[in-house]
Amino acid sequence: IRWARYQHTVATDEELHDWFSAEPEAGIGIVCGRVSRLMVLDFDDASEASEFRHLFPDLIHTLVVRSGTRGLPHFYFRLPMGKVVPTAAYGRVDVRGEGSYVVAPPTRIGSMAWTVEYDAPIRKVTEYDLRRIMGFVISRKVVESRPFEPATLTIQREASEFRHIMS
């Protein structure tokens, strides 16, 4: 299904019925961003997910889905009304926000299955919570490093009037 339209409008019950009647085994994608007020932290590294859990025990009581691709957690958060969070990759954790979607349970693709890891209502985050979450993910940003290549320096000596007088 072409989903760009659903970044701005919610699918109707009739559309959902038609889609799943035609393809009962179809996977489920949930559009993030302003239309759903949904933001999802998508971890690509188990140690980063563990660190998030350790640092923010108050924020982890939300719906958590185990991804089918890596088997790592997706933490779901409900954004404040009118708040827009862009989608971005920050090293080994991605923020799924405006312009993106997440695959959701009970989707199965081959041997991969998306499952609920922690079944709780989606946590409504405050501006303060959001600053904490974004501070964490931004601190994980991988900075591209390049091998050190010493610059070739050319030193030109010019005789100034001052040097000329002093010599």
mmCIF file with all atom_site columns, C-alpha atoms in Angstrom:
data_model
loop_
_atom_site.group_PDB
_atom_site.id
_atom_site.type_symbol
_atom_site.label_atom_id
_atom_site.label_alt_id
_atom_site.label_comp_id
_atom_site.label_asym_id
_atom_site.label_entity_id
_atom_site.label_seq_id
_atom_site.pdbx_PDB_ins_code
_atom_site.Cartn_x
_atom_site.Cartn_y
_atom_site.Cartn_z
_atom_site.occupancy
_atom_site.B_iso_or_equiv
_atom_site.pdbx_formal_charge
_atom_site.auth_seq_id
_atom_site.auth_comp_id
_atom_site.auth_asym_id
_atom_site.auth_atom_id
_atom_site.pdbx_PDB_model_num
ATOM 1   C CA . ILE A 1 1   ? 0.000   0.000   0.000  1.00 0.00 ? 1   ILE A CA 1
ATOM 2   C CA . ARG A 1 2   ? 1.338   3.403   -0.872 1.00 0.00 ? 2   ARG A CA 1
ATOM 3   C CA . TRP A 1 3   ? 1.488   5.013   2.525  1.00 0.00 ? 3   TRP A CA 1
ATOM 4   C CA . ALA A 1 4   ? 2.592   8.624   1.870  1.00 0.00 ? 4   ALA A CA 1
ATOM 5   C CA . ARG A 1 5   ? -1.016  9.788   1.990  1.00 0.00 ? 5   ARG A CA 1
ATOM 6   C CA . TYR A 1 6   ? -1.376  8.354   5.501  1.00 0.00 ? 6   TYR A CA 1
ATOM 7   C CA . GLN A 1 7   ? 1.299   10.682  6.839  1.00 0.00 ? 7   GLN A CA 1
ATOM 8   C CA . HIS A 1 8   ? -1.447  13.314  6.790  1.00 0.00 ? 8   HIS A CA 1
ATOM 9   C CA . THR A 1 9   ? -4.692  11.391  7.111  1.00 0.00 ? 9   THR A CA 1
ATOM 10  C CA . VAL A 1 10  ? -5.866  8.371   9.091  1.00 0.00 ? 10  VAL A CA 1
ATOM 11  C CA . ALA A 1 11  ? -7.029  5.272   7.201  1.00 0.00 ? 11  ALA A CA 1
ATOM 12  C CA . THR A 1 12  ? -10.777 4.711   7.395  1.00 0.00 ? 12  THR A CA 1
ATOM 13  C CA . ASP A 1 13  ? -12.349 1.569   8.815  1.00 0.00 ? 13  ASP A CA 1
ATOM 14  C CA . GLU A 1 14  ? -13.490 0.718   5.286  1.00 0.00 ? 14  GLU A CA 1
ATOM 15  C CA . GLU A 1 15  ? -9.933  0.988   3.920  1.00 0.00 ? 15  GLU A CA 1
ATOM 16  C CA . LEU A 1 16  ? -8.604  -1.238  6.696  1.00 0.00 ? 16  LEU A CA 1
ATOM 17  C CA . HIS A 1 17  ? -11.344 -3.788  6.050  1.00 0.00 ? 17  HIS A CA 1
ATOM 18  C CA . ASP A 1 18  ? -10.607 -3.792  2.314  1.00 0.00 ? 18  ASP A CA 1
ATOM 19  C CA . TRP A 1 19  ? -6.838  -4.160  2.814  1.00 0.00 ? 19  TRP A CA 1
ATOM 20  C CA . PHE A 1 20  ? -7.058  -7.068  5.225  1.00 0.00 ? 20  PHE A CA 1
ATOM 21  C CA . SER A 1 21  ? -9.878  -8.795  3.344  1.00 0.00 ? 21  SER A CA 1
ATOM 22  C CA . ALA A 1 22  ? -7.714  -8.807  0.224  1.00 0.00 ? 22  ALA A CA 1
ATOM 23  C CA . GLU A 1 23  ? -4.489  -9.749  2.074  1.00 0.00 ? 23  GLU A CA 1
ATOM 24  C CA . PRO A 1 24  ? -5.313  -11.436 5.412  1.00 0.00 ? 24  PRO A CA 1
ATOM 25  C CA . GLU A 1 25  ? -1.637  -12.284 6.018  1.00 0.00 ? 25  GLU A CA 1
ATOM 26  C CA . ALA A 1 26  ? -0.424  -8.748  5.314  1.00 0.00 ? 26  ALA A CA 1
ATOM 27  C CA . GLY A 1 27  ? 1.906   -7.094  7.765  1.00 0.00 ? 27  GLY A CA 1
ATOM 28  C CA . ILE A 1 28  ? 1.031   -4.038  9.761  1.00 0.00 ? 28  ILE A CA 1
ATOM 29  C CA . GLY A 1 29  ? 2.792   -0.707  9.500  1.00 0.00 ? 29  GLY A CA 1
ATOM 30  C CA . ILE A 1 30  ? 2.030   2.188   11.831 1.00 0.00 ? 30  ILE A CA 1
ATOM 31  C CA . VAL A 1 31  ? 2.699   5.680   10.542 1.00 0.00 ? 31  VAL A CA 1
ATOM 32  C CA . CYS A 1 32  ? 4.646   7.824   12.991 1.00 0.00 ? 32  CYS A CA 1
ATOM 33  C CA . GLY A 1 33  ? 4.641   11.585  13.307 1.00 0.00 ? 33  GLY A CA 1
ATOM 34  C CA . ARG A 1 34  ? 1.977   14.232  13.603 1.00 0.00 ? 34  ARG A CA 1
ATOM 35  C CA . VAL A 1 35  ? -0.891  12.138  12.160 1.00 0.00 ? 35  VAL A CA 1
ATOM 36  C CA . SER A 1 36  ? -0.585  9.547   14.952 1.00 0.00 ? 36  SER A CA 1
ATOM 37  C CA . ARG A 1 37  ? 1.387   11.638  17.493 1.00 0.00 ? 37  ARG A CA 1
ATOM 38  C CA . LEU A 1 38  ? 3.653   8.594   17.673 1.00 0.00 ? 38  LEU A CA 1
ATOM 39  C CA . MET A 1 39  ? 7.426   8.494   18.092 1.00 0.00 ? 39  MET A CA 1
ATOM 40  C CA . VAL A 1 40  ? 9.316   5.204   18.307 1.00 0.00 ? 40  VAL A CA 1
ATOM 41  C CA . LEU A 1 41  ? 12.876  4.604   19.474 1.00 0.00 ? 41  LEU A CA 1
ATOM 42  C CA . ASP A 1 42  ? 14.278  1.820   17.301 1.00 0.00 ? 42  ASP A CA 1
ATOM 43  C CA . PHE A 1 43  ? 17.422  0.268   18.787 1.00 0.00 ? 43  PHE A CA 1
ATOM 44  C CA . ASP A 1 44  ? 20.042  -1.418  16.605 1.00 0.00 ? 44  ASP A CA 1
ATOM 45  C CA . ASP A 1 45  ? 22.285  -2.447  19.496 1.00 0.00 ? 45  ASP A CA 1
ATOM 46  C CA . ALA A 1 46  ? 21.367  -4.407  22.637 1.00 0.00 ? 46  ALA A CA 1
ATOM 47  C CA . SER A 1 47  ? 23.836  -2.524  24.846 1.00 0.00 ? 47  SER A CA 1
ATOM 48  C CA . GLU A 1 48  ? 22.348  0.831   23.799 1.00 0.00 ? 48  GLU A CA 1
ATOM 49  C CA . ALA A 1 49  ? 18.849  -0.442  24.636 1.00 0.00 ? 49  ALA A CA 1
ATOM 50  C CA . SER A 1 50  ? 20.113  -1.680  28.000 1.00 0.00 ? 50  SER A CA 1
ATOM 51  C CA . GLU A 1 51  ? 21.736  1.695   28.675 1.00 0.00 ? 51  GLU A CA 1
ATOM 52  C CA . PHE A 1 52  ? 18.455  3.478   27.869 1.00 0.00 ? 52  PHE A CA 1
ATOM 53  C CA . ARG A 1 53  ? 16.582  1.188   30.256 1.00 0.00 ? 53  ARG A CA 1
ATOM 54  C CA . HIS A 1 54  ? 19.173  1.792   32.978 1.00 0.00 ? 54  HIS A CA 1
ATOM 55  C CA . LEU A 1 55  ? 19.237  5.586   32.594 1.00 0.00 ? 55  LEU A CA 1
ATOM 56  C CA . PHE A 1 56  ? 15.481  6.102   32.213 1.00 0.00 ? 56  PHE A CA 1
ATOM 57  C CA . PRO A 1 57  ? 13.582  3.478   34.246 1.00 0.00 ? 57  PRO A CA 1
ATOM 58  C CA . ASP A 1 58  ? 10.599  5.834   34.404 1.00 0.00 ? 58  ASP A CA 1
ATOM 59  C CA . LEU A 1 59  ? 10.299  6.028   30.594 1.00 0.00 ? 59  LEU A CA 1
ATOM 60  C CA . ILE A 1 60  ? 10.375  2.326   29.787 1.00 0.00 ? 60  ILE A CA 1
ATOM 61  C CA . HIS A 1 61  ? 6.861   1.651   31.050 1.00 0.00 ? 61  HIS A CA 1
ATOM 62  C CA . THR A 1 62  ? 5.343   1.960   27.612 1.00 0.00 ? 62  THR A CA 1
ATOM 63  C CA . LEU A 1 63  ? 4.511   -0.359  24.746 1.00 0.00 ? 63  LEU A CA 1
ATOM 64  C CA . VAL A 1 64  ? 7.715   -2.154  23.733 1.00 0.00 ? 64  VAL A CA 1
ATOM 65  C CA . VAL A 1 65  ? 7.845   -4.256  20.570 1.00 0.00 ? 65  VAL A CA 1
ATOM 66  C CA . ARG A 1 66  ? 10.628  -6.695  19.727 1.00 0.00 ? 66  ARG A CA 1
ATOM 67  C CA . SER A 1 67  ? 11.577  -6.196  16.083 1.00 0.00 ? 67  SER A CA 1
ATOM 68  C CA . GLY A 1 68  ? 11.554  -9.131  13.726 1.00 0.00 ? 68  GLY A CA 1
ATOM 69  C CA . THR A 1 69  ? 14.747  -8.092  11.974 1.00 0.00 ? 69  THR A CA 1
ATOM 70  C CA . ARG A 1 70  ? 17.206  -7.723  14.879 1.00 0.00 ? 70  ARG A CA 1
ATOM 71  C CA . GLY A 1 71  ? 15.113  -8.895  17.808 1.00 0.00 ? 71  GLY A CA 1
ATOM 72  C CA . LEU A 1 72  ? 15.750  -5.568  19.541 1.00 0.00 ? 72  LEU A CA 1
ATOM 73  C CA . PRO A 1 73  ? 13.264  -3.244  21.230 1.00 0.00 ? 73  PRO A CA 1
ATOM 74  C CA . HIS A 1 74  ? 11.128  -0.487  19.777 1.00 0.00 ? 74  HIS A CA 1
ATOM 75  C CA . PHE A 1 75  ? 9.877   1.882   22.524 1.00 0.00 ? 75  PHE A CA 1
ATOM 76  C CA . TYR A 1 76  ? 6.617   3.629   21.610 1.00 0.00 ? 76  TYR A CA 1
ATOM 77  C CA . PHE A 1 77  ? 5.844   7.145   22.873 1.00 0.00 ? 77  PHE A CA 1
ATOM 78  C CA . ARG A 1 78  ? 2.855   9.468   22.378 1.00 0.00 ? 78  ARG A CA 1
ATOM 79  C CA . LEU A 1 79  ? 3.952   13.015  21.577 1.00 0.00 ? 79  LEU A CA 1
ATOM 80  C CA . PRO A 1 80  ? 2.429   16.168  23.054 1.00 0.00 ? 80  PRO A CA 1
ATOM 81  C CA . MET A 1 81  ? -0.281  17.738  20.898 1.00 0.00 ? 81  MET A CA 1
ATOM 82  C CA . GLY A 1 82  ? 1.276   19.767  18.064 1.00 0.00 ? 82  GLY A CA 1
ATOM 83  C CA . LYS A 1 83  ? 4.814   18.455  18.661 1.00 0.00 ? 83  LYS A CA 1
ATOM 84  C CA . VAL A 1 84  ? 6.652   17.238  15.563 1.00 0.00 ? 84  VAL A CA 1
ATOM 85  C CA . VAL A 1 85  ? 9.769   15.107  15.882 1.00 0.00 ? 85  VAL A CA 1
ATOM 86  C CA . PRO A 1 86  ? 11.730  14.408  12.703 1.00 0.00 ? 86  PRO A CA 1
ATOM 87  C CA . THR A 1 87  ? 12.926  10.945  11.803 1.00 0.00 ? 87  THR A CA 1
ATOM 88  C CA . ALA A 1 88  ? 16.676  10.607  12.254 1.00 0.00 ? 88  ALA A CA 1
ATOM 89  C CA . ALA A 1 89  ? 19.430  8.033   12.738 1.00 0.00 ? 89  ALA A CA 1
ATOM 90  C CA . TYR A 1 90  ? 21.758  8.532   15.677 1.00 0.00 ? 90  TYR A CA 1
ATOM 91  C CA . GLY A 1 91  ? 24.302  5.767   15.407 1.00 0.00 ? 91  GLY A CA 1
ATOM 92  C CA . ARG A 1 92  ? 22.771  2.631   16.899 1.00 0.00 ? 92  ARG A CA 1
ATOM 93  C CA . VAL A 1 93  ? 19.398  4.116   17.768 1.00 0.00 ? 93  VAL A CA 1
ATOM 94  C CA . ASP A 1 94  ? 16.909  5.641   15.351 1.00 0.00 ? 94  ASP A CA 1
ATOM 95  C CA . VAL A 1 95  ? 14.070  8.017   16.084 1.00 0.00 ? 95  VAL A CA 1
ATOM 96  C CA . ARG A 1 96  ? 11.026  7.141   14.033 1.00 0.00 ? 96  ARG A CA 1
ATOM 97  C CA . GLY A 1 97  ? 8.930   10.286  13.799 1.00 0.00 ? 97  GLY A CA 1
ATOM 98  C CA . GLU A 1 98  ? 7.578   12.490  11.029 1.00 0.00 ? 98  GLU A CA 1
ATOM 99  C CA . GLY A 1 99  ? 7.804   10.833  7.619  1.00 0.00 ? 99  GLY A CA 1
ATOM 100 C CA . SER A 1 100 ? 8.362   7.266   8.782  1.00 0.00 ? 100 SER A CA 1
ATOM 101 C CA . TYR A 1 101 ? 6.564   4.154   9.942  1.00 0.00 ? 101 TYR A CA 1
ATOM 102 C CA . VAL A 1 102 ? 7.273   1.090   12.045 1.00 0.00 ? 102 VAL A CA 1
ATOM 103 C CA . VAL A 1 103 ? 6.406   -2.524  11.388 1.00 0.00 ? 103 VAL A CA 1
ATOM 104 C CA . ALA A 1 104 ? 4.114   -3.755  14.156 1.00 0.00 ? 104 ALA A CA 1
ATOM 105 C CA . PRO A 1 105 ? 2.910   -7.049  15.681 1.00 0.00 ? 105 PRO A CA 1
ATOM 106 C CA . PRO A 1 106 ? 1.689   -9.550  14.637 1.00 0.00 ? 106 PRO A CA 1
ATOM 107 C CA . THR A 1 107 ? 3.592   -9.035  11.365 1.00 0.00 ? 107 THR A CA 1
ATOM 108 C CA . ARG A 1 108 ? 5.571   -12.015 10.115 1.00 0.00 ? 108 ARG A CA 1
ATOM 109 C CA . ILE A 1 109 ? 7.967   -11.888 7.181  1.00 0.00 ? 109 ILE A CA 1
ATOM 110 C CA . GLY A 1 110 ? 9.462   -15.310 6.544  1.00 0.00 ? 110 GLY A CA 1
ATOM 111 C CA . SER A 1 111 ? 11.006  -16.424 9.828  1.00 0.00 ? 111 SER A CA 1
ATOM 112 C CA . MET A 1 112 ? 10.961  -12.896 11.285 1.00 0.00 ? 112 MET A CA 1
ATOM 113 C CA . ALA A 1 113 ? 8.144   -11.959 13.652 1.00 0.00 ? 113 ALA A CA 1
ATOM 114 C CA . TRP A 1 114 ? 7.389   -8.674  15.427 1.00 0.00 ? 114 TRP A CA 1
ATOM 115 C CA . THR A 1 115 ? 6.148   -9.395  18.948 1.00 0.00 ? 115 THR A CA 1
ATOM 116 C CA . VAL A 1 116 ? 5.023   -7.449  21.985 1.00 0.00 ? 116 VAL A CA 1
ATOM 117 C CA . GLU A 1 117 ? 7.801   -7.474  24.583 1.00 0.00 ? 117 GLU A CA 1
ATOM 118 C CA . TYR A 1 118 ? 6.074   -5.273  27.172 1.00 0.00 ? 118 TYR A CA 1
ATOM 119 C CA . ASP A 1 119 ? 2.326   -4.756  26.859 1.00 0.00 ? 119 ASP A CA 1
ATOM 120 C CA . ALA A 1 120 ? 1.488   -1.373  28.353 1.00 0.00 ? 120 ALA A CA 1
ATOM 121 C CA . PRO A 1 121 ? -0.367  1.713   27.204 1.00 0.00 ? 121 PRO A CA 1
ATOM 122 C CA . ILE A 1 122 ? 1.774   3.987   25.042 1.00 0.00 ? 122 ILE A CA 1
ATOM 123 C CA . ARG A 1 123 ? 3.396   6.498   27.373 1.00 0.00 ? 123 ARG A CA 1
ATOM 124 C CA . LYS A 1 124 ? 2.472   10.141  26.802 1.00 0.00 ? 124 LYS A CA 1
ATOM 125 C CA . VAL A 1 125 ? 5.728   12.049  27.016 1.00 0.00 ? 125 VAL A CA 1
ATOM 126 C CA . THR A 1 126 ? 6.048   15.558  28.357 1.00 0.00 ? 126 THR A CA 1
ATOM 127 C CA . GLU A 1 127 ? 8.342   18.203  26.874 1.00 0.00 ? 127 GLU A CA 1
ATOM 128 C CA . TYR A 1 128 ? 10.774  17.357  29.696 1.00 0.00 ? 128 TYR A CA 1
ATOM 129 C CA . ASP A 1 129 ? 10.634  13.621  28.849 1.00 0.00 ? 129 ASP A CA 1
ATOM 130 C CA . LEU A 1 130 ? 11.187  14.422  25.193 1.00 0.00 ? 130 LEU A CA 1
ATOM 131 C CA . ARG A 1 131 ? 14.267  16.550  25.977 1.00 0.00 ? 131 ARG A CA 1
ATOM 132 C CA . ARG A 1 132 ? 15.695  13.653  28.010 1.00 0.00 ? 132 ARG A CA 1
ATOM 133 C CA . ILE A 1 133 ? 15.010  11.111  25.249 1.00 0.00 ? 133 ILE A CA 1
ATOM 134 C CA . MET A 1 134 ? 16.460  13.338  22.532 1.00 0.00 ? 134 MET A CA 1
ATOM 135 C CA . GLY A 1 135 ? 19.486  14.139  24.710 1.00 0.00 ? 135 GLY A CA 1
ATOM 136 C CA . PHE A 1 136 ? 20.148  10.417  24.998 1.00 0.00 ? 136 PHE A CA 1
ATOM 137 C CA . VAL A 1 137 ? 19.826  9.672   21.281 1.00 0.00 ? 137 VAL A CA 1
ATOM 138 C CA . ILE A 1 138 ? 21.815  12.721  20.192 1.00 0.00 ? 138 ILE A CA 1
ATOM 139 C CA . SER A 1 139 ? 24.635  11.678  22.520 1.00 0.00 ? 139 SER A CA 1
ATOM 140 C CA . ARG A 1 140 ? 24.765  8.399   20.554 1.00 0.00 ? 140 ARG A CA 1
ATOM 141 C CA . LYS A 1 141 ? 25.366  10.148  17.232 1.00 0.00 ? 141 LYS A CA 1
ATOM 142 C CA . VAL A 1 142 ? 28.285  8.543   15.473 1.00 0.00 ? 142 VAL A CA 1
ATOM 143 C CA . VAL A 1 143 ? 30.704  11.111  14.190 1.00 0.00 ? 143 VAL A CA 1
ATOM 144 C CA . GLU A 1 144 ? 32.353  10.055  10.963 1.00 0.00 ? 144 GLU A CA 1
ATOM 145 C CA . SER A 1 145 ? 36.073  9.861   11.452 1.00 0.00 ? 145 SER A CA 1
ATOM 146 C CA . ARG A 1 146 ? 38.672  10.113  8.757  1.00 0.00 ? 146 ARG A CA 1
ATOM 147 C CA . PRO A 1 147 ? 42.245  8.887   8.926  1.00 0.00 ? 147 PRO A CA 1
ATOM 148 C CA . PHE A 1 148 ? 44.643  11.626  9.950  1.00 0.00 ? 148 PHE A CA 1
ATOM 149 C CA . GLU A 1 149 ? 46.538  13.036  7.014  1.00 0.00 ? 149 GLU A CA 1
ATOM 150 C CA . PRO A 1 150 ? 49.076  15.647  8.005  1.00 0.00 ? 150 PRO A CA 1
ATOM 151 C CA . ALA A 1 151 ? 48.741  18.713  5.866  1.00 0.00 ? 151 ALA A CA 1
ATOM 152 C CA . THR A 1 152 ? 51.683  19.785  3.819  1.00 0.00 ? 152 THR A CA 1
ATOM 153 C CA . LEU A 1 153 ? 52.767  23.124  5.165  1.00 0.00 ? 153 LEU A CA 1
ATOM 154 C CA . THR A 1 154 ? 54.605  25.582  3.043  1.00 0.00 ? 154 THR A CA 1
ATOM 155 C CA . ILE A 1 155 ? 56.290  28.253  5.057  1.00 0.00 ? 155 ILE A CA 1
ATOM 156 C CA . GLN A 1 156 ? 57.249  31.299  3.140  1.00 0.00 ? 156 GLN A CA 1
ATOM 157 C CA . ARG A 1 157 ? 59.635  33.725  4.689  1.00 0.00 ? 157 ARG A CA 1
ATOM 158 C CA . GLU A 1 158 ? 59.302  37.301  3.714  1.00 0.00 ? 158 GLU A CA 1
ATOM 159 C CA . ALA A 1 159 ? 61.673  39.987  4.663  1.00 0.00 ? 159 ALA A CA 1
ATOM 160 C CA . SER A 1 160 ? 59.708  42.741  6.219  1.00 0.00 ? 160 SER A CA 1
ATOM 161 C CA . GLU A 1 161 ? 60.880  46.274  6.468  1.00 0.00 ? 161 GLU A CA 1
ATOM 162 C CA . PHE A 1 162 ? 61.313  45.662  10.155 1.00 0.00 ? 162 PHE A CA 1
ATOM 163 C CA . ARG A 1 163 ? 63.519  42.577  9.666  1.00 0.00 ? 163 ARG A CA 1
ATOM 164 C CA . HIS A 1 164 ? 65.474  44.380  7.045  1.00 0.00 ? 164 HIS A CA 1
ATOM 165 C CA . ILE A 1 165 ? 66.173  47.277  9.352  1.00 0.00 ? 165 ILE A CA 1
ATOM 166 C CA . MET A 1 166 ? 67.075  44.975  12.257 1.00 0.00 ? 166 MET A CA 1
ATOM 167 C CA . SER A 1 167 ? 69.534  42.857  10.263 1.00 0.00 ? 167 SER A CA 1
#
